[in-house]
Tab-separated table of C-alpha atoms (C1' of nucleotides) in Angstrom:
chain	number	residue	atom	x	y	z
A	1	MET	CA	94.170	79.144	84.476
A	2	ASP	CA	91.396	78.812	82.003
A	3	GLY	CA	93.308	79.280	78.808
A	4	ILE	CA	95.651	82.031	79.897
A	5	ASP	CA	99.192	80.995	79.130
A	6	CYS	CA	101.509	82.646	81.603
A	7	ASN	CA	103.459	82.696	84.828
A	8	LEU	CA	102.098	85.558	86.829
A	9	ARG	CA	104.073	84.796	89.974
A	10	GLU	CA	107.354	84.912	88.127
A	11	LEU	CA	106.385	88.140	86.397
A	12	TYR	CA	105.690	89.699	89.778
A	13	GLN	CA	109.137	88.780	91.054
A	14	ASP	CA	110.820	90.175	87.964
A	15	LEU	CA	108.906	93.445	88.112
A	16	LEU	CA	109.744	93.767	91.785
A	17	ARG	CA	113.414	93.098	91.044
A	18	ALA	CA	113.405	95.623	88.213
A	19	TYR	CA	111.589	98.495	89.883
A	20	GLY	CA	111.486	97.866	93.619
A	21	ARG	CA	108.537	98.478	95.908
A	22	GLN	CA	106.089	101.103	94.703
A	23	ASP	CA	103.957	101.545	97.827
A	24	TRP	CA	101.305	102.977	95.637
A	25	TRP	CA	98.098	104.954	95.348
A	26	PRO	CA	98.456	108.577	96.383
A	27	GLY	CA	96.265	109.660	99.286
A	28	ARG	CA	95.765	106.146	100.539
A	29	GLU	CA	95.496	107.435	104.099
A	30	ASP	CA	92.024	108.755	103.361
A	31	PRO	CA	89.569	106.190	101.934
A	32	PHE	CA	87.264	108.824	100.504
A	33	GLU	CA	90.141	110.500	98.727
A	34	VAL	CA	90.926	107.141	97.133
A	35	ILE	CA	87.331	106.779	95.998
A	36	VAL	CA	87.284	110.268	94.499
A	37	GLY	CA	90.618	109.632	92.820
A	38	ALA	CA	89.437	106.314	91.388
A	39	VAL	CA	86.505	108.023	89.690
A	40	LEU	CA	88.362	111.133	88.569
A	41	THR	CA	91.202	109.211	86.947
A	42	GLN	CA	88.872	107.255	84.680
A	43	ARG	CA	90.303	107.591	81.199
A	44	THR	CA	92.438	110.552	82.245
A	45	THR	CA	95.954	111.129	83.491
A	46	TRP	CA	96.551	111.006	87.197
A	47	THR	CA	98.099	114.486	87.110
A	48	ASN	CA	94.786	115.945	85.946
A	49	ALA	CA	92.860	113.956	88.529
A	50	ALA	CA	95.315	115.074	91.207
A	51	ARG	CA	94.772	118.716	90.311
A	52	VAL	CA	91.088	118.299	90.954
A	53	ILE	CA	91.695	116.466	94.226
A	54	ASP	CA	93.889	119.349	95.393
A	55	ALA	CA	91.252	121.846	94.358
A	56	LEU	CA	88.566	119.911	96.212
A	57	ARG	CA	90.745	119.726	99.302
A	58	ARG	CA	91.463	123.463	99.250
A	59	ALA	CA	87.717	124.043	98.998
A	60	ASN	CA	87.095	121.666	101.909
A	61	LEU	CA	85.046	119.461	99.617
A	62	LEU	CA	86.976	116.233	100.018
A	63	THR	CA	84.381	114.571	102.233
A	64	PRO	CA	81.190	112.637	101.425
A	65	GLU	CA	79.160	115.204	103.370
A	66	ALA	CA	80.529	118.111	101.356
A	67	ILE	CA	80.120	116.391	98.003
A	68	ARG	CA	76.570	115.513	98.918
A	69	GLN	CA	75.637	119.036	99.940
A	70	THR	CA	77.407	120.989	97.219
A	71	GLU	CA	75.487	121.893	94.084
A	72	SER	CA	76.529	119.961	90.988
A	73	ARG	CA	77.043	123.223	89.139
A	74	ASP	CA	79.671	124.239	91.682
A	75	LEU	CA	81.383	120.858	91.703
A	76	GLU	CA	81.557	120.796	87.927
A	77	ILE	CA	83.702	123.911	87.895
A	78	LEU	CA	86.277	122.286	90.143
A	79	ILE	CA	86.139	118.900	88.423
A	80	ARG	CA	86.522	120.273	84.900
A	81	PRO	CA	90.316	119.750	84.618
A	82	ALA	CA	89.829	115.988	84.999
A	83	GLY	CA	87.695	115.793	81.866
A	84	PHE	CA	84.189	114.295	81.498
A	85	TYR	CA	83.391	116.721	84.277
A	86	ARG	CA	79.615	116.517	84.138
A	87	ALA	CA	79.673	112.730	84.159
A	88	LYS	CA	82.243	112.568	86.933
A	89	THR	CA	80.299	115.021	89.052
A	90	ALA	CA	77.220	112.836	88.643
A	91	LYS	CA	79.275	109.765	89.577
A	92	LEU	CA	80.554	111.261	92.821
A	93	LYS	CA	77.045	112.423	93.628
A	94	ALA	CA	75.719	108.939	92.899
A	95	PHE	CA	78.191	107.368	95.309
A	96	CYS	CA	77.142	109.746	98.074
A	97	THR	CA	73.478	109.165	97.354
A	98	MET	CA	74.039	105.428	97.785
A	99	LEU	CA	76.059	106.038	100.941
A	100	TRP	CA	73.244	107.900	102.622
A	101	ARG	CA	70.211	106.120	101.282
A	102	GLU	CA	71.525	102.634	101.983
A	103	HIS	CA	74.213	103.057	104.618
A	104	ALA	CA	73.289	106.084	106.687
A	105	GLY	CA	76.279	108.051	105.413
A	106	ASP	CA	78.666	105.770	107.288
A	107	LEU	CA	81.618	105.205	104.973
A	108	SER	CA	83.681	103.227	107.479
A	109	ARG	CA	80.879	100.773	107.995
A	110	LEU	CA	80.298	100.452	104.268
A	111	LEU	CA	83.957	99.699	103.660
A	112	ALA	CA	83.866	97.102	106.419
A	113	LEU	CA	81.440	94.899	104.493
A	114	PRO	CA	82.721	91.533	103.241
A	115	LEU	CA	84.594	91.811	99.951
A	116	GLU	CA	81.977	90.394	97.624
A	117	ASP	CA	79.128	92.221	99.334
A	118	LEU	CA	80.962	95.524	99.043
A	119	ARG	CA	81.877	94.787	95.435
A	120	SER	CA	78.217	94.266	94.582
A	121	VAL	CA	77.228	97.497	96.272
A	122	LEU	CA	79.938	99.440	94.463
A	123	LEU	CA	79.026	97.962	91.080
A	124	SER	CA	75.434	99.035	91.608
A	125	VAL	CA	76.483	102.671	91.747
A	126	TYR	CA	76.343	104.739	88.577
A	127	GLY	CA	79.888	105.321	87.311
A	128	ILE	CA	81.552	102.507	89.204
A	129	GLY	CA	82.509	99.583	87.002
A	130	ASP	CA	84.840	96.620	87.534
A	131	GLU	CA	88.128	98.490	87.680
A	132	THR	CA	86.935	101.370	89.819
A	133	ALA	CA	85.235	98.943	92.193
A	134	ASP	CA	88.389	96.871	92.580
A	135	ALA	CA	90.565	99.959	93.078
A	136	ILE	CA	88.237	101.080	95.856
A	137	LEU	CA	88.159	97.595	97.389
A	138	LEU	CA	91.934	97.307	97.336
A	139	TYR	CA	93.176	100.792	98.141
A	140	ALA	CA	90.314	102.304	100.126
A	141	ALA	CA	88.858	99.266	101.874
A	142	GLY	CA	92.079	97.281	102.112
A	143	LYS	CA	90.526	94.115	100.723
A	144	PRO	CA	92.301	91.654	98.401
A	145	SER	CA	90.565	92.412	95.103
A	146	PHE	CA	92.961	92.484	92.170
A	147	VAL	CA	92.707	95.475	89.840
A	148	ILE	CA	92.822	94.930	86.090
A	149	ASP	CA	93.440	98.016	83.998
A	150	ALA	CA	94.510	99.013	80.510
A	151	TYR	CA	98.162	98.573	81.463
A	152	THR	CA	97.579	95.019	82.666
A	153	ARG	CA	95.976	94.096	79.389
A	154	ARG	CA	98.704	95.814	77.381
A	155	VAL	CA	101.618	94.286	79.288
A	156	LEU	CA	100.244	90.753	79.155
A	157	THR	CA	99.409	91.141	75.485
A	158	ARG	CA	102.918	92.327	74.707
A	159	LEU	CA	104.333	89.380	76.624
A	160	GLY	CA	102.302	87.214	74.329
A	161	TRP	CA	100.368	85.655	77.201
A	162	ILE	CA	96.904	86.794	76.217
A	163	GLU	CA	95.132	87.631	73.012
A	164	GLY	CA	93.964	90.960	74.392
A	165	ARG	CA	90.205	90.918	74.605
A	166	GLU	CA	89.707	88.459	77.438
A	167	SER	CA	86.985	89.491	79.828
A	168	TYR	CA	87.777	91.529	82.910
A	169	GLN	CA	86.664	88.706	85.178
A	170	GLN	CA	88.798	86.188	83.351
A	171	LEU	CA	91.947	88.235	83.891
A	172	ARG	CA	91.035	89.038	87.493
A	173	THR	CA	90.490	85.364	88.205
A	174	ALA	CA	93.850	84.486	86.670
A	175	PHE	CA	95.717	86.866	88.996
A	176	THR	CA	93.605	85.888	91.970
A	177	GLN	CA	94.295	82.208	91.535
A	178	ALA	CA	97.975	82.650	90.758
A	179	LEU	CA	98.747	84.726	93.845
A	180	PRO	CA	98.438	84.398	97.605
A	181	THR	CA	95.348	86.267	98.790
A	182	ASP	CA	97.174	89.242	100.204
A	183	VAL	CA	96.317	92.939	100.014
A	184	GLY	CA	99.959	94.004	99.968
A	185	THR	CA	100.808	91.687	97.105
A	186	PHE	CA	97.780	92.719	95.046
A	187	ALA	CA	98.457	96.408	95.565
A	188	GLU	CA	102.152	96.115	94.835
A	189	TYR	CA	101.626	93.997	91.728
A	190	HIS	CA	99.078	96.366	90.239
A	191	ALA	CA	101.389	99.288	90.967
A	192	LEU	CA	104.330	97.551	89.343
A	193	ILE	CA	102.340	96.760	86.216
A	194	VAL	CA	101.266	100.390	85.884
A	195	HIS	CA	104.789	101.632	86.515
A	196	HIS	CA	106.155	99.285	83.894
A	197	GLY	CA	103.358	99.977	81.444
A	198	LYS	CA	103.850	103.731	81.597
A	199	SER	CA	107.171	103.411	79.816
A	200	HIS	CA	106.951	100.069	78.046
A	201	CYS	CA	104.718	97.726	76.090
A	202	ARG	CA	102.912	100.561	74.352
A	203	SER	CA	103.737	99.841	70.769
A	204	ARG	CA	105.082	97.197	68.472
A	205	PRO	CA	107.709	96.143	67.864
A	206	ARG	CA	108.751	95.470	71.421
A	207	CYS	CA	111.230	97.864	72.947
A	208	ASN	CA	114.743	96.586	73.476
A	209	THR	CA	115.085	98.494	76.731
A	210	CYS	CA	112.512	96.288	78.451
A	211	PRO	CA	113.695	95.484	81.991
A	212	LEU	CA	111.871	92.176	81.867
A	213	LEU	CA	115.179	90.814	80.656
A	214	GLY	CA	114.247	92.145	77.234
A	215	MET	CA	112.272	89.005	76.702
A	216	CYS	CA	108.901	90.156	75.574
A	217	GLU	CA	107.297	87.593	73.329
A	218	THR	CA	110.052	85.061	73.884
A	219	ALA	CA	109.584	81.666	75.449
A	220	ASN	CA	111.222	82.453	78.755
A	221	TYR	CA	108.047	83.043	80.729
A	222	ARG	CA	105.737	80.807	78.816
A	223	GLU	CA	104.229	78.016	80.748
A	224	ASP	CA	100.842	76.465	80.325
A	225	VAL	CA	98.970	76.786	83.579
B	1	DA	C1'	97.314	119.020	65.025
B	2	DA	C1'	96.141	114.446	65.833
B	3	DC	C1'	96.498	111.387	69.535
B	4	DC	C1'	96.285	109.674	74.107
B	5	DA	C1'	95.284	109.230	79.226
B	6	DG	C1'	95.177	104.165	85.530
B	7	DG	C1'	86.578	103.649	82.320
B	8	DA	C1'	81.768	103.247	82.288
B	9	DA	C1'	77.107	103.673	80.459
B	10	DT	C1'	74.226	103.186	76.720
B	11	DG	C1'	72.553	101.481	72.360
B	12	DT	C1'	72.584	98.199	68.578
B	13	DA	C1'	72.763	93.482	66.403
C	1	DT	C1'	78.307	88.410	73.910
C	2	DA	C1'	80.662	91.820	70.953
C	3	DC	C1'	81.340	96.369	69.164
C	4	DA	C1'	80.412	101.402	68.472
C	5	DT	C1'	79.497	105.858	70.506
C	6	DT	C1'	79.523	109.366	74.090
C	7	DC	C1'	81.531	111.829	77.767
C	8	DA	C1'	85.893	116.345	77.699
C	9	DT	C1'	90.153	118.351	79.507
C	10	DG	C1'	95.199	118.849	79.177
C	11	DG	C1'	99.770	117.254	77.618
C	12	DT	C1'	102.774	115.689	73.685
DNA sequence: AACCAGGAATGTA
DNA sequence: TACATTCATGGT
């Protein structure tokens, strides 16, 4: 696993045992809503992003067509509660610009592209980086692209499995190689890590209420892969 | 009243 | 490649 000392499959089972199925990402029924959510939640709480999504829905602006046609000045007012509102408005606009200029405004067809092709397209859009691209691939397009976020890094660091500043690709590859290539597994695992990370692994010393058998930084999971 | 939240782009060395 | 800075609101 290229230097990453861990047992990711076992961790998945333990998280699943501890918390049960999460069946995650709100609004997963609508791919565009997932895309908007992925951008809006960048470095902000989901509750603030969700407020904006509700506001956009009430204003009938939760479609690529509407975002494309609405003036940035008007969008900014609605997006403000999510923070970085000018930047995030520009990001949503940039996605729509790409959608029309390169894919005739056909979101379904865009999301039907092969995983790596779609990932490249997404990464070429202003405001979409590794994590946002993978979240869109996984939860909007239903493709097996594992999402690495701040929680993933924090949890693995607290377990003592990584140093902490490994590259995004390195961590993504580790999960990808350790797991069966399955959308459900990827989505569930990411959700479990976030759920766990929201209440644990934040600070040293380790908490003694950790459901991972209270074994953070012990030898129980360690295994050179 | 600091500090943080499910990042990404940009600039510097 | 590796850091620092900027973007900004709302909750604790």
